[in-house]
């Protein structure tokens, strides 16, 4: 089983997803990679539709995976850049994207999400969080890896909270996932 499979396992049962799934609603996966997470969410919730935004090479891989998972008919694909985050979704997902980038680019990506999000929409950010108390975590090793290999980094929850605030969003809370990952829940600031 791929590491991402374990990390993603609890996400279809996240309260934001289960609440959205009570009615027809759209989950927008920004830089959704091969579609594994979106496929899990759509498979668990037959009322949900998905939109996956990715670079051209990744969109084709995602289309194959989501077709094979039997949810291709409920999914739209957008080829583009972070500036092309589709408007009008109910839940936005940003999984393992921000750790690829420095703070300035993260603010930019989050602003694109905030601009696209309707007032009622939720944003779920999946990342490993550096522990506030220095306790052992896989996030520490990943921090070094991201810094050396892609110029990104892992961050503490309060660091993500600041980036979200700078982008016009507000951190509502976060909960743990397998493999020292977390899911952070944010909404547009001032819209609660
Ligand atoms: C680490 S992967 C995460 C993929 C997926 N969200 C996951 O959790 O498995 C980061 C993704 O960002 C996408 N990406 C990189 N630059 C992008 C850009 N400018 N616009 C949209 N997506 C981009 C890459 O194609 C890649 O699939």
Coordinates of C-alpha atoms and ligand atoms in Angstrom, one line a residue:
X1 CA 0.0 0.0 0.0
X2 CA 1.4 3.4 -0.9
X3 CA 2.1 5.8 2.0
X4 CA -0.5 8.2 0.6
X5 CA -3.2 5.5 0.8
X6 CA -2.7 5.2 4.6
X7 CA -2.6 8.9 5.0
X8 CA -5.7 9.5 3.0
X9 CA -7.8 6.7 4.6
X10 CA -9.7 8.8 7.2
X11 CA -10.3 11.8 5.0
X12 CA -13.6 10.7 3.4
X13 CA -15.0 10.6 6.9
X14 CA -13.8 14.1 7.8
X15 CA -16.8 16.1 9.1
X16 CA -16.5 18.7 6.4
X17 CA -16.8 16.0 3.7
X18 CA -19.6 14.1 5.4
X19 CA -21.6 17.4 5.8
X20 CA -21.0 18.3 2.2
X21 CA -22.1 14.8 1.1
X22 CA -25.6 15.3 2.6
X23 CA -26.6 17.1 -0.6
X24 CA -25.2 17.3 -4.2
X25 CA -21.9 19.2 -3.7
X26 CA -18.6 19.7 -5.4
X27 CA -15.1 18.9 -4.1
X28 CA -12.3 20.8 -5.9
X29 CA -8.9 19.1 -5.5
X30 CA -6.3 21.7 -6.3
X31 CA -3.1 20.1 -7.7
X32 CA -4.8 16.7 -7.0
X33 CA -2.0 14.6 -8.4
X34 CA -3.0 11.2 -9.6
X35 CA -6.5 11.6 -8.2
X36 CA -6.2 9.1 -5.4
X37 CA -7.6 11.3 -2.7
X38 CA -10.5 12.6 -4.9
X39 CA -11.2 9.0 -5.9
X40 CA -11.5 7.9 -2.3
X41 CA -13.8 10.8 -1.4
X42 CA -16.1 10.3 -4.5
X43 CA -16.2 6.5 -3.9
X44 CA -17.3 7.0 -0.3
X45 CA -20.0 9.6 -1.2
X46 CA -22.1 9.0 -4.3
X47 CA -23.8 12.4 -4.2
X48 CA -20.5 14.3 -4.5
X49 CA -19.0 15.6 -7.7
X50 CA -15.3 16.3 -8.2
X51 CA -13.1 18.8 -10.1
X52 CA -9.4 18.1 -10.3
X53 CA -7.0 20.9 -11.3
X54 CA -3.5 19.7 -12.4
X55 CA -0.7 20.2 -14.8
X56 CA -1.3 18.4 -18.2
X57 CA 0.9 15.3 -17.5
X58 CA -0.9 14.6 -14.2
X59 CA -4.4 15.1 -15.5
X60 CA -4.2 12.1 -17.8
X61 CA -3.0 9.8 -14.9
X62 CA -5.8 11.1 -12.7
X63 CA -8.4 10.5 -15.4
X64 CA -7.3 6.8 -15.8
X65 CA -7.4 6.3 -12.0
X66 CA -10.8 7.9 -11.5
X67 CA -12.2 6.0 -14.4
X68 CA -10.9 2.8 -13.0
X69 CA -12.4 3.6 -9.6
X70 CA -15.8 4.0 -11.3
X71 CA -16.2 7.7 -10.5
X72 CA -14.9 9.3 -13.8
X73 CA -18.5 10.3 -14.7
X74 CA -18.7 12.5 -11.6
X75 CA -15.4 14.2 -12.2
X76 CA -14.3 17.2 -14.3
X77 CA -10.6 17.9 -15.1
X78 CA -9.0 21.3 -15.4
X79 CA -5.6 21.6 -16.9
X80 CA -3.9 24.7 -15.6
X81 CA -2.0 26.6 -12.9
X82 CA -2.8 27.5 -9.3
X83 CA -4.1 30.8 -10.8
X84 CA -6.9 28.7 -12.4
X85 CA -8.5 27.4 -9.2
X86 CA -12.1 26.8 -10.3
X87 CA -14.8 28.9 -8.6
X88 CA -18.0 27.7 -7.1
X89 CA -16.9 24.5 -5.2
X90 CA -18.2 23.6 -1.8
X91 CA -15.1 21.9 -0.5
X92 CA -11.5 22.7 -1.6
X93 CA -8.7 20.3 -1.0
X94 CA -5.0 21.2 -1.1
X95 CA -3.1 18.0 -0.2
X96 CA 0.7 17.9 0.1
X97 CA 1.1 21.0 -2.1
X98 CA 2.1 23.8 0.3
X99 CA 5.1 21.9 1.6
X100 CA 6.6 22.1 -1.9
X101 CA 6.9 25.9 -1.8
X102 CA 8.3 28.8 0.2
X103 CA 6.0 31.1 2.2
X104 CA 5.5 33.7 -0.6
X105 CA 4.3 31.1 -3.1
X106 CA 2.1 29.5 -0.4
X107 CA 0.4 32.8 0.2
X108 CA -0.1 33.2 -3.5
X109 CA -1.6 29.7 -3.8
X110 CA -3.8 30.2 -0.8
X111 CA -5.0 33.6 -2.2
X112 CA -6.0 31.9 -5.4
X113 CA -8.1 29.4 -3.4
X114 CA -9.6 32.1 -1.2
X115 CA -10.7 34.1 -4.4
X116 CA -12.3 31.0 -5.9
X117 CA -14.1 29.9 -2.7
X118 CA -17.8 30.9 -2.3
X119 CA -18.6 32.3 1.2
X120 CA -19.9 29.0 2.4
X121 CA -16.9 26.9 1.2
X122 CA -14.4 24.9 3.3
X123 CA -10.7 24.4 2.6
X124 CA -9.0 21.2 3.8
X125 CA -5.2 21.3 3.7
X126 CA -3.3 18.0 4.2
X127 CA 0.3 18.3 5.4
X128 CA 2.7 16.9 7.9
X129 CA 3.0 19.4 10.9
X130 CA 6.2 20.0 12.7
X131 CA 5.5 19.4 16.4
X132 CA 5.4 22.6 18.5
X133 CA 7.2 20.8 21.4
X134 CA 10.0 19.3 19.4
X135 CA 8.8 15.7 19.9
X136 CA 9.8 13.1 17.2
X137 CA 7.9 13.2 14.0
X138 CA 8.3 12.1 10.4
X139 CA 7.7 15.8 9.6
X140 CA 11.2 16.6 10.8
X141 CA 12.8 14.3 8.2
X142 CA 10.5 15.5 5.5
X143 CA 11.4 19.1 6.4
X144 CA 15.0 18.5 5.6
X145 CA 14.1 16.5 2.4
X146 CA 11.8 19.3 1.1
X147 CA 14.4 21.9 1.9
X148 CA 17.3 20.1 0.1
X149 CA 15.4 18.7 -2.8
X150 CA 12.6 21.2 -3.8
X151 CA 13.1 24.3 -1.8
X152 CA 10.0 23.7 0.2
X153 CA 9.5 22.9 3.9
X154 CA 7.3 21.4 6.5
X155 CA 5.7 23.9 9.0
X156 CA 4.1 24.0 12.4
X157 CA 0.3 24.6 12.8
X158 CA 0.8 28.2 13.9
X159 CA 2.9 28.9 10.8
X160 CA 0.1 27.6 8.5
X161 CA -2.4 29.7 10.5
X162 CA -0.4 32.8 9.7
X163 CA -0.1 31.9 6.0
X164 CA -3.9 31.3 5.9
X165 CA -4.5 34.6 7.6
X166 CA -2.3 36.5 5.2
X167 CA -4.4 35.0 2.3
X168 CA -7.7 36.1 3.8
X169 CA -8.5 32.7 5.3
X170 CA -8.9 31.5 8.9
X171 CA -7.7 28.2 10.4
X172 CA -10.7 26.6 12.1
X173 CA -8.9 23.6 13.5
X174 CA -6.8 20.6 12.6
X175 CA -6.9 16.8 13.3
X176 CA -4.3 14.1 12.9
X177 CA -4.0 11.6 10.0
X178 CA -1.8 8.5 9.8
X179 CA 2.0 8.9 9.3
X180 CA 2.3 12.1 11.3
X181 CA 0.1 14.0 8.7
X182 CA -2.7 16.4 9.7
X183 CA -5.7 17.9 8.0
X184 CA -6.2 21.6 8.6
X185 CA -9.6 23.1 8.1
X186 CA -9.9 26.7 7.0
X187 CA -12.7 29.0 5.8
X188 CA -12.7 32.5 4.4
X189 CA -11.9 35.0 7.1
X190 CA -14.8 37.1 8.3
X191 CA -17.5 34.8 6.7
X192 CA -18.3 32.7 9.8
Ligands
LIG1 C1 3.4 16.6 -4.0 S1 2.2 16.5 -5.4 C2 0.7 16.3 -4.4 C3 -0.4 15.6 -5.3 C4 -1.7 15.3 -4.5 N1 -2.3 16.5 -4.1 C5 -1.4 14.3 -3.4 O1 -1.5 14.7 -2.2 O2 -1.0 13.2 -3.7 C6 2.1 18.2 -5.9 C7 1.3 18.4 -7.1 O3 1.3 19.8 -7.5 C8 1.2 19.9 -8.9 N2 1.6 21.2 -9.3 C9 2.9 21.7 -9.3 N3 2.9 23.0 -9.8 C10 1.6 23.3 -10.1 C11 1.0 24.4 -10.7 N4 1.7 25.5 -11.0 N5 -0.4 24.4 -10.8 C12 -1.1 23.3 -10.5 N6 -0.5 22.2 -10.0 C13 0.8 22.2 -9.8 C14 2.1 18.8 -9.4 O4 1.8 18.4 -10.7 C15 1.9 17.7 -8.4 O5 1.0 16.7 -8.8

